[in-house]
Amino acid sequence: FLFTDAEGTFSFNAIKPTPYKVPEDGPGGALMAYSGRDPWRPAHLHFIIEAPGYQKVTTHLFVRDDPYLYSDAVFAVLDSLVIDWPVMEDKEEAEKLGFVKTPFTKIAYTFKLARD
């Protein structure tokens, strides 16, 4: 679990996601093969966000330069969820954020919650 500060900001360190295949066996795989669809999901991170008085949101953020963005096996990509993951070389910033080495990437996104 991650918790926000008083302004609703949070941060964490993670490995930049990469694309992955969905299972190709079974009826789902057969349907994808029959329809000529790629079994690949584009690189993304999942988020479940909740706060008292607001509707819970389950979403994900996608890597802008991923080759599978617009052929997602589960049709889940929205342009508003595609963001840049810039490569950064600043060693001081890396140390401040807890990264051992460079390059690294740093993203920012504002999640908006609807009131109950």
Short mmCIF file of N, CA, C and O in Angstrom, two decimals:
data_model
loop_
_atom_site.label_atom_id
_atom_site.label_comp_id
_atom_site.label_asym_id
_atom_site.label_seq_id
_atom_site.Cartn_x
_atom_site.Cartn_y
_atom_site.Cartn_z
N PHE A 1 0.83 -1.18 0.00
CA PHE A 1 0.00 0.00 0.00
C PHE A 1 0.87 1.24 0.00
O PHE A 1 1.91 1.28 0.65
N LEU A 2 0.41 2.27 -0.70
CA LEU A 2 1.04 3.58 -0.69
C LEU A 2 0.04 4.57 -0.13
O LEU A 2 -1.16 4.45 -0.37
N PHE A 3 0.53 5.54 0.61
CA PHE A 3 -0.34 6.57 1.16
C PHE A 3 0.15 7.93 0.70
O PHE A 3 1.36 8.14 0.53
N THR A 4 -0.78 8.85 0.50
CA THR A 4 -0.41 10.18 0.03
C THR A 4 -0.06 11.10 1.19
O THR A 4 -0.39 10.82 2.34
N ASP A 5 0.57 12.21 0.83
CA ASP A 5 0.80 13.26 1.83
C ASP A 5 -0.46 14.13 1.89
O ASP A 5 -1.47 13.81 1.25
N ALA A 6 -0.41 15.24 2.60
CA ALA A 6 -1.58 16.10 2.79
C ALA A 6 -2.10 16.69 1.47
O ALA A 6 -3.27 17.00 1.35
N GLU A 7 -1.21 16.82 0.48
CA GLU A 7 -1.62 17.36 -0.83
C GLU A 7 -2.09 16.28 -1.80
O GLU A 7 -2.41 16.57 -2.95
N GLY A 8 -2.06 15.01 -1.37
CA GLY A 8 -2.48 13.93 -2.25
C GLY A 8 -1.37 13.39 -3.13
O GLY A 8 -1.62 12.63 -4.07
N THR A 9 -0.14 13.71 -2.83
CA THR A 9 1.01 13.28 -3.62
C THR A 9 1.59 11.98 -3.05
O THR A 9 1.63 11.80 -1.83
N PHE A 10 2.03 11.10 -3.93
CA PHE A 10 2.74 9.90 -3.48
C PHE A 10 3.85 9.60 -4.47
O PHE A 10 3.84 10.07 -5.60
N SER A 11 4.80 8.80 -4.04
CA SER A 11 5.88 8.38 -4.93
C SER A 11 6.35 7.00 -4.51
O SER A 11 6.12 6.56 -3.39
N PHE A 12 7.00 6.32 -5.45
CA PHE A 12 7.57 5.00 -5.19
C PHE A 12 8.61 4.71 -6.24
O PHE A 12 8.63 5.33 -7.30
N ASN A 13 9.49 3.78 -5.96
CA ASN A 13 10.49 3.32 -6.92
C ASN A 13 10.05 1.98 -7.47
O ASN A 13 9.55 1.13 -6.73
N ALA A 14 10.24 1.79 -8.77
CA ALA A 14 9.87 0.54 -9.42
C ALA A 14 10.73 0.34 -10.65
O ALA A 14 11.43 1.26 -11.09
N ILE A 15 10.66 -0.81 -11.22
CA ILE A 15 11.32 -1.09 -12.49
C ILE A 15 10.36 -0.70 -13.61
O ILE A 15 9.16 -0.99 -13.54
N LYS A 16 10.88 -0.03 -14.63
CA LYS A 16 10.04 0.38 -15.76
C LYS A 16 9.41 -0.87 -16.37
O LYS A 16 10.09 -1.85 -16.65
N PRO A 17 8.09 -0.84 -16.58
CA PRO A 17 7.43 -2.04 -17.11
C PRO A 17 7.80 -2.32 -18.56
O PRO A 17 8.25 -1.43 -19.29
N THR A 18 7.62 -3.57 -18.96
CA THR A 18 7.86 -4.01 -20.33
C THR A 18 6.61 -4.73 -20.84
O THR A 18 5.77 -5.16 -20.05
N PRO A 19 6.49 -4.87 -22.16
CA PRO A 19 5.33 -5.59 -22.70
C PRO A 19 5.36 -7.06 -22.27
O PRO A 19 6.43 -7.61 -21.95
N TYR A 20 4.19 -7.70 -22.29
CA TYR A 20 4.13 -9.13 -21.99
C TYR A 20 2.98 -9.77 -22.76
O TYR A 20 2.05 -9.09 -23.17
N LYS A 21 3.07 -11.08 -22.95
CA LYS A 21 2.02 -11.82 -23.66
C LYS A 21 0.95 -12.30 -22.69
O LYS A 21 1.25 -12.69 -21.57
N VAL A 22 -0.29 -12.27 -23.15
CA VAL A 22 -1.37 -12.91 -22.41
C VAL A 22 -1.35 -14.39 -22.79
O VAL A 22 -0.79 -14.76 -23.82
N PRO A 23 -1.93 -15.27 -21.99
CA PRO A 23 -1.92 -16.70 -22.32
C PRO A 23 -2.53 -16.96 -23.70
O PRO A 23 -3.57 -16.40 -24.05
N GLU A 24 -1.85 -17.80 -24.45
CA GLU A 24 -2.31 -18.13 -25.80
C GLU A 24 -3.02 -19.47 -25.87
O GLU A 24 -3.50 -19.86 -26.93
N ASP A 25 -3.10 -20.17 -24.75
CA ASP A 25 -3.79 -21.45 -24.75
C ASP A 25 -5.27 -21.24 -24.41
O ASP A 25 -5.68 -20.16 -24.02
N GLY A 26 -6.06 -22.21 -24.60
CA GLY A 26 -7.48 -22.12 -24.26
C GLY A 26 -8.28 -21.34 -25.30
O GLY A 26 -7.76 -20.93 -26.33
N PRO A 27 -9.56 -21.12 -25.02
CA PRO A 27 -10.44 -20.49 -25.99
C PRO A 27 -10.07 -19.04 -26.30
O PRO A 27 -10.22 -18.58 -27.42
N GLY A 28 -9.55 -18.31 -25.29
CA GLY A 28 -9.15 -16.93 -25.54
C GLY A 28 -8.00 -16.86 -26.54
O GLY A 28 -8.00 -16.04 -27.46
N GLY A 29 -7.02 -17.73 -26.36
CA GLY A 29 -5.89 -17.78 -27.29
C GLY A 29 -6.32 -18.19 -28.68
O GLY A 29 -5.85 -17.65 -29.69
N ALA A 30 -7.25 -19.16 -28.74
CA ALA A 30 -7.76 -19.61 -30.04
C ALA A 30 -8.48 -18.48 -30.76
O ALA A 30 -8.31 -18.29 -31.97
N LEU A 31 -9.29 -17.72 -30.02
CA LEU A 31 -10.01 -16.59 -30.62
C LEU A 31 -9.04 -15.54 -31.13
O LEU A 31 -9.21 -15.01 -32.23
N MET A 32 -8.01 -15.24 -30.34
CA MET A 32 -7.03 -14.25 -30.78
C MET A 32 -6.29 -14.72 -32.02
O MET A 32 -6.07 -13.94 -32.95
N ALA A 33 -5.91 -16.00 -32.06
CA ALA A 33 -5.22 -16.54 -33.24
C ALA A 33 -6.14 -16.49 -34.46
O ALA A 33 -5.71 -16.10 -35.55
N TYR A 34 -7.39 -16.88 -34.27
CA TYR A 34 -8.35 -16.90 -35.37
C TYR A 34 -8.57 -15.50 -35.94
O TYR A 34 -8.69 -15.32 -37.15
N SER A 35 -8.62 -14.51 -35.05
CA SER A 35 -8.87 -13.14 -35.50
C SER A 35 -7.60 -12.40 -35.91
O SER A 35 -7.66 -11.25 -36.33
N GLY A 36 -6.45 -13.06 -35.77
CA GLY A 36 -5.18 -12.45 -36.17
C GLY A 36 -4.68 -11.39 -35.21
O GLY A 36 -3.85 -10.57 -35.56
N ARG A 37 -5.18 -11.41 -33.97
CA ARG A 37 -4.76 -10.41 -32.98
C ARG A 37 -3.46 -10.82 -32.32
O ARG A 37 -3.21 -11.99 -32.10
N ASP A 38 -2.68 -9.82 -31.97
CA ASP A 38 -1.45 -10.03 -31.20
C ASP A 38 -1.80 -10.42 -29.77
O ASP A 38 -2.73 -9.85 -29.19
N PRO A 39 -1.04 -11.35 -29.16
CA PRO A 39 -1.30 -11.70 -27.76
C PRO A 39 -0.59 -10.78 -26.77
O PRO A 39 -0.53 -11.06 -25.59
N TRP A 40 -0.05 -9.66 -27.23
CA TRP A 40 0.79 -8.80 -26.39
C TRP A 40 0.00 -7.69 -25.72
O TRP A 40 -0.87 -7.08 -26.30
N ARG A 41 0.36 -7.45 -24.45
CA ARG A 41 -0.10 -6.27 -23.70
C ARG A 41 1.04 -5.26 -23.74
O ARG A 41 2.19 -5.59 -23.53
N PRO A 42 0.72 -3.98 -23.95
CA PRO A 42 1.78 -2.97 -23.89
C PRO A 42 2.24 -2.76 -22.45
O PRO A 42 1.53 -3.08 -21.51
N ALA A 43 3.44 -2.25 -22.31
CA ALA A 43 4.01 -1.99 -20.99
C ALA A 43 3.13 -1.02 -20.21
O ALA A 43 2.70 0.00 -20.74
N HIS A 44 2.86 -1.36 -18.93
CA HIS A 44 2.01 -0.51 -18.10
C HIS A 44 2.18 -0.84 -16.63
O HIS A 44 2.68 -1.90 -16.27
N LEU A 45 1.76 0.09 -15.79
CA LEU A 45 1.69 -0.12 -14.34
C LEU A 45 0.23 0.03 -13.91
O LEU A 45 -0.47 0.92 -14.39
N HIS A 46 -0.21 -0.85 -13.02
CA HIS A 46 -1.58 -0.80 -12.51
C HIS A 46 -1.65 0.04 -11.24
O HIS A 46 -0.72 0.05 -10.44
N PHE A 47 -2.79 0.71 -11.05
CA PHE A 47 -3.05 1.48 -9.85
C PHE A 47 -4.49 1.25 -9.41
O PHE A 47 -5.39 1.20 -10.23
N ILE A 48 -4.68 1.10 -8.12
CA ILE A 48 -6.01 1.11 -7.51
C ILE A 48 -5.95 2.25 -6.49
O ILE A 48 -5.15 2.23 -5.57
N ILE A 49 -6.82 3.24 -6.69
CA ILE A 49 -6.77 4.44 -5.87
C ILE A 49 -8.11 4.64 -5.20
O ILE A 49 -9.16 4.58 -5.84
N GLU A 50 -8.06 4.86 -3.88
CA GLU A 50 -9.30 5.11 -3.16
C GLU A 50 -9.06 6.12 -2.05
O GLU A 50 -7.96 6.25 -1.52
N ALA A 51 -10.12 6.86 -1.76
CA ALA A 51 -10.08 7.86 -0.69
C ALA A 51 -11.50 8.01 -0.14
O ALA A 51 -12.47 7.88 -0.90
N PRO A 52 -11.62 8.26 1.15
CA PRO A 52 -12.96 8.45 1.73
C PRO A 52 -13.73 9.56 1.01
O PRO A 52 -13.18 10.63 0.73
N GLY A 53 -14.99 9.28 0.68
CA GLY A 53 -15.82 10.27 0.01
C GLY A 53 -15.68 10.29 -1.50
O GLY A 53 -16.30 11.11 -2.17
N TYR A 54 -14.85 9.39 -2.06
CA TYR A 54 -14.62 9.35 -3.50
C TYR A 54 -14.84 7.93 -4.03
O TYR A 54 -14.70 6.95 -3.30
N GLN A 55 -15.14 7.84 -5.32
CA GLN A 55 -15.27 6.53 -5.96
C GLN A 55 -13.90 5.92 -6.18
O GLN A 55 -12.96 6.61 -6.56
N LYS A 56 -13.78 4.65 -5.94
CA LYS A 56 -12.53 3.92 -6.14
C LYS A 56 -12.23 3.83 -7.63
O LYS A 56 -13.13 3.61 -8.44
N VAL A 57 -10.96 4.00 -8.00
CA VAL A 57 -10.54 3.93 -9.40
C VAL A 57 -9.50 2.82 -9.55
O VAL A 57 -8.55 2.76 -8.78
N THR A 58 -9.70 1.96 -10.53
CA THR A 58 -8.70 0.98 -10.93
C THR A 58 -8.29 1.34 -12.35
O THR A 58 -9.13 1.43 -13.24
N THR A 59 -7.01 1.58 -12.55
CA THR A 59 -6.54 2.04 -13.86
C THR A 59 -5.10 1.61 -14.09
O THR A 59 -4.53 0.87 -13.29
N HIS A 60 -4.52 2.08 -15.16
CA HIS A 60 -3.12 1.82 -15.45
C HIS A 60 -2.55 2.95 -16.28
O HIS A 60 -3.28 3.72 -16.90
N LEU A 61 -1.22 3.07 -16.27
CA LEU A 61 -0.51 4.06 -17.09
C LEU A 61 0.40 3.31 -18.05
O LEU A 61 1.11 2.38 -17.64
N PHE A 62 0.36 3.71 -19.31
CA PHE A 62 1.11 3.02 -20.37
C PHE A 62 2.34 3.82 -20.79
O PHE A 62 2.35 5.05 -20.72
N VAL A 63 3.35 3.11 -21.28
CA VAL A 63 4.59 3.71 -21.77
C VAL A 63 4.36 4.17 -23.22
O VAL A 63 4.00 3.37 -24.08
N ARG A 64 4.55 5.48 -23.47
CA ARG A 64 4.21 6.06 -24.77
C ARG A 64 4.88 5.38 -25.97
O ARG A 64 4.25 5.20 -27.00
N ASP A 65 6.11 4.99 -25.87
CA ASP A 65 6.80 4.44 -27.05
C ASP A 65 6.69 2.92 -27.18
O ASP A 65 7.43 2.31 -27.94
N ASP A 66 5.74 2.31 -26.51
CA ASP A 66 5.58 0.86 -26.59
C ASP A 66 5.01 0.45 -27.95
O ASP A 66 4.06 1.05 -28.43
N PRO A 67 5.59 -0.58 -28.57
CA PRO A 67 5.13 -0.98 -29.91
C PRO A 67 3.74 -1.62 -29.93
O PRO A 67 3.14 -1.75 -30.99
N TYR A 68 3.20 -2.01 -28.78
CA TYR A 68 1.90 -2.69 -28.74
C TYR A 68 0.76 -1.78 -28.24
O TYR A 68 -0.34 -2.26 -27.98
N LEU A 69 1.03 -0.48 -28.15
CA LEU A 69 0.03 0.44 -27.60
C LEU A 69 -1.33 0.33 -28.28
O LEU A 69 -2.36 0.31 -27.63
N TYR A 70 -1.33 0.29 -29.59
CA TYR A 70 -2.61 0.35 -30.30
C TYR A 70 -3.02 -1.00 -30.88
O TYR A 70 -3.89 -1.06 -31.75
N SER A 71 -2.41 -2.07 -30.36
CA SER A 71 -2.87 -3.43 -30.69
C SER A 71 -3.02 -4.24 -29.41
O SER A 71 -2.88 -5.45 -29.42
N ASP A 72 -3.28 -3.56 -28.30
CA ASP A 72 -3.41 -4.20 -26.99
C ASP A 72 -4.39 -5.37 -27.06
O ASP A 72 -5.51 -5.24 -27.55
N ALA A 73 -3.95 -6.52 -26.56
CA ALA A 73 -4.76 -7.74 -26.60
C ALA A 73 -6.11 -7.57 -25.91
O ALA A 73 -7.07 -8.24 -26.28
N VAL A 74 -6.21 -6.69 -24.93
CA VAL A 74 -7.47 -6.55 -24.20
C VAL A 74 -8.13 -5.18 -24.42
O VAL A 74 -9.05 -4.81 -23.69
N PHE A 75 -7.66 -4.44 -25.42
CA PHE A 75 -8.28 -3.16 -25.81
C PHE A 75 -8.40 -2.18 -24.64
O PHE A 75 -9.40 -1.49 -24.50
N ALA A 76 -7.38 -2.08 -23.79
CA ALA A 76 -7.50 -1.26 -22.58
C ALA A 76 -6.80 0.09 -22.66
O ALA A 76 -6.86 0.86 -21.71
N VAL A 77 -6.15 0.40 -23.78
CA VAL A 77 -5.38 1.64 -23.85
C VAL A 77 -6.29 2.83 -24.19
O VAL A 77 -7.06 2.78 -25.14
N LEU A 78 -6.19 3.85 -23.37
CA LEU A 78 -6.83 5.14 -23.65
C LEU A 78 -5.71 6.17 -23.81
O LEU A 78 -4.73 6.13 -23.06
N ASP A 79 -5.85 7.08 -24.76
CA ASP A 79 -4.81 8.09 -24.96
C ASP A 79 -4.49 8.85 -23.68
O ASP A 79 -3.35 9.22 -23.44
N SER A 80 -5.49 9.08 -22.85
CA SER A 80 -5.27 9.84 -21.60
C SER A 80 -4.42 9.07 -20.59
O SER A 80 -3.96 9.65 -19.60
N LEU A 81 -4.20 7.78 -20.81
CA LEU A 81 -3.40 6.96 -19.90
C LEU A 81 -2.01 6.65 -20.46
O LEU A 81 -1.25 5.91 -19.84
N VAL A 82 -1.68 7.22 -21.60
CA VAL A 82 -0.37 7.01 -22.23
C VAL A 82 0.50 8.20 -21.87
O VAL A 82 0.14 9.35 -22.14
N ILE A 83 1.64 7.92 -21.24
CA ILE A 83 2.50 9.02 -20.78
C ILE A 83 3.95 8.77 -21.17
O ILE A 83 4.36 7.65 -21.47
N ASP A 84 4.72 9.85 -21.16
CA ASP A 84 6.16 9.77 -21.42
C ASP A 84 6.86 9.21 -20.19
O ASP A 84 6.47 9.49 -19.05
N TRP A 85 7.88 8.42 -20.40
CA TRP A 85 8.73 7.88 -19.35
C TRP A 85 10.16 8.34 -19.69
O TRP A 85 10.96 7.55 -20.18
N PRO A 86 10.47 9.62 -19.47
CA PRO A 86 11.75 10.16 -19.93
C PRO A 86 12.95 9.52 -19.22
O PRO A 86 12.91 9.26 -18.03
N VAL A 87 13.99 9.28 -20.00
CA VAL A 87 15.23 8.74 -19.45
C VAL A 87 16.00 9.91 -18.85
O VAL A 87 16.21 10.93 -19.50
N MET A 88 16.41 9.75 -17.59
CA MET A 88 17.12 10.81 -16.89
C MET A 88 18.51 10.32 -16.50
O MET A 88 18.68 9.17 -16.11
N GLU A 89 19.48 11.21 -16.60
CA GLU A 89 20.88 10.87 -16.31
C GLU A 89 21.42 11.58 -15.07
O GLU A 89 22.56 11.38 -14.70
N ASP A 90 20.62 12.41 -14.42
CA ASP A 90 21.06 13.24 -13.30
C ASP A 90 21.38 12.37 -12.08
O ASP A 90 20.48 11.86 -11.41
N LYS A 91 22.66 12.21 -11.77
CA LYS A 91 23.08 11.34 -10.66
C LYS A 91 22.60 11.86 -9.31
O LYS A 91 22.23 11.07 -8.44
N GLU A 92 22.60 13.18 -9.11
CA GLU A 92 22.11 13.75 -7.84
C GLU A 92 20.63 13.45 -7.65
O GLU A 92 20.20 13.07 -6.56
N GLU A 93 19.84 13.62 -8.71
CA GLU A 93 18.40 13.34 -8.64
C GLU A 93 18.17 11.84 -8.39
O GLU A 93 17.31 11.46 -7.61
N ALA A 94 18.98 11.01 -9.03
CA ALA A 94 18.86 9.56 -8.83
C ALA A 94 19.09 9.20 -7.37
O ALA A 94 18.32 8.45 -6.77
N GLU A 95 20.14 9.75 -6.78
CA GLU A 95 20.44 9.48 -5.37
C GLU A 95 19.34 9.98 -4.46
O GLU A 95 18.94 9.31 -3.51
N LYS A 96 18.81 11.18 -4.75
CA LYS A 96 17.74 11.77 -3.95
C LYS A 96 16.50 10.85 -3.96
O LYS A 96 15.82 10.73 -2.95
N LEU A 97 16.24 10.22 -5.09
CA LEU A 97 15.07 9.35 -5.24
C LEU A 97 15.33 7.92 -4.79
O LEU A 97 14.43 7.09 -4.81
N GLY A 98 16.57 7.61 -4.42
CA GLY A 98 16.88 6.28 -3.94
C GLY A 98 17.34 5.30 -5.00
O GLY A 98 17.42 4.10 -4.74
N PHE A 99 17.65 5.79 -6.20
CA PHE A 99 18.17 4.91 -7.24
C PHE A 99 19.68 4.78 -7.08
O PHE A 99 20.38 5.74 -6.79
N VAL A 100 20.17 3.58 -7.30
CA VAL A 100 21.59 3.31 -7.13
C VAL A 100 22.39 3.77 -8.34
O VAL A 100 23.54 4.18 -8.22
N LYS A 101 21.79 3.71 -9.52
CA LYS A 101 22.54 4.07 -10.72
C LYS A 101 21.64 4.81 -11.70
O LYS A 101 20.42 4.86 -11.56
N THR A 102 22.28 5.38 -12.71
CA THR A 102 21.57 6.04 -13.80
C THR A 102 21.86 5.24 -15.07
O THR A 102 22.83 4.49 -15.10
N PRO A 103 21.07 5.36 -16.11
CA PRO A 103 19.90 6.22 -16.20
C PRO A 103 18.70 5.65 -15.44
O PRO A 103 18.68 4.48 -15.08
N PHE A 104 17.72 6.51 -15.23
CA PHE A 104 16.48 6.10 -14.59
C PHE A 104 15.35 6.87 -15.26
O PHE A 104 15.58 7.71 -16.13
N THR A 105 14.14 6.58 -14.91
CA THR A 105 13.00 7.32 -15.46
C THR A 105 12.15 7.83 -14.31
O THR A 105 12.14 7.25 -13.23
N LYS A 106 11.48 8.93 -14.56
CA LYS A 106 10.64 9.55 -13.53
C LYS A 106 9.36 10.00 -14.22
O LYS A 106 9.42 10.71 -15.23
N ILE A 107 8.23 9.57 -13.69
CA ILE A 107 6.96 9.95 -14.30
C ILE A 107 6.13 10.77 -13.32
O ILE A 107 6.32 10.68 -12.11
N ALA A 108 5.21 11.53 -13.87
CA ALA A 108 4.26 12.28 -13.05
C ALA A 108 2.90 12.16 -13.72
O ALA A 108 2.79 12.25 -14.95
N TYR A 109 1.86 11.97 -12.93
CA TYR A 109 0.51 11.86 -13.46
C TYR A 109 -0.46 12.30 -12.38
O TYR A 109 -0.25 12.01 -11.20
N THR A 110 -1.50 13.00 -12.75
CA THR A 110 -2.52 13.42 -11.80
C THR A 110 -3.75 12.53 -11.98
O THR A 110 -4.39 12.57 -13.04
N PHE A 111 -4.04 11.73 -10.99
CA PHE A 111 -5.24 10.90 -10.99
C PHE A 111 -6.38 11.76 -10.42
O PHE A 111 -6.21 12.43 -9.42
N LYS A 112 -7.53 11.72 -11.09
CA LYS A 112 -8.67 12.51 -10.63
C LYS A 112 -9.77 11.54 -10.18
O LYS A 112 -10.18 10.67 -10.93
N LEU A 113 -10.25 11.75 -8.97
CA LEU A 113 -11.29 10.90 -8.41
C LEU A 113 -12.63 11.64 -8.41
O LEU A 113 -12.68 12.85 -8.16
N ALA A 114 -13.70 10.89 -8.67
CA ALA A 114 -15.05 11.46 -8.63
C ALA A 114 -15.62 11.30 -7.22
O ALA A 114 -15.42 10.26 -6.58
N ARG A 115 -16.32 12.28 -6.75
CA ARG A 115 -16.96 12.19 -5.43
C ARG A 115 -18.07 11.15 -5.46
O ARG A 115 -18.67 10.90 -6.49
N ASP A 116 -18.31 10.54 -4.30
CA ASP A 116 -19.41 9.57 -4.18
C ASP A 116 -20.75 10.20 -4.50
O ASP A 116 -20.98 11.35 -4.33
#
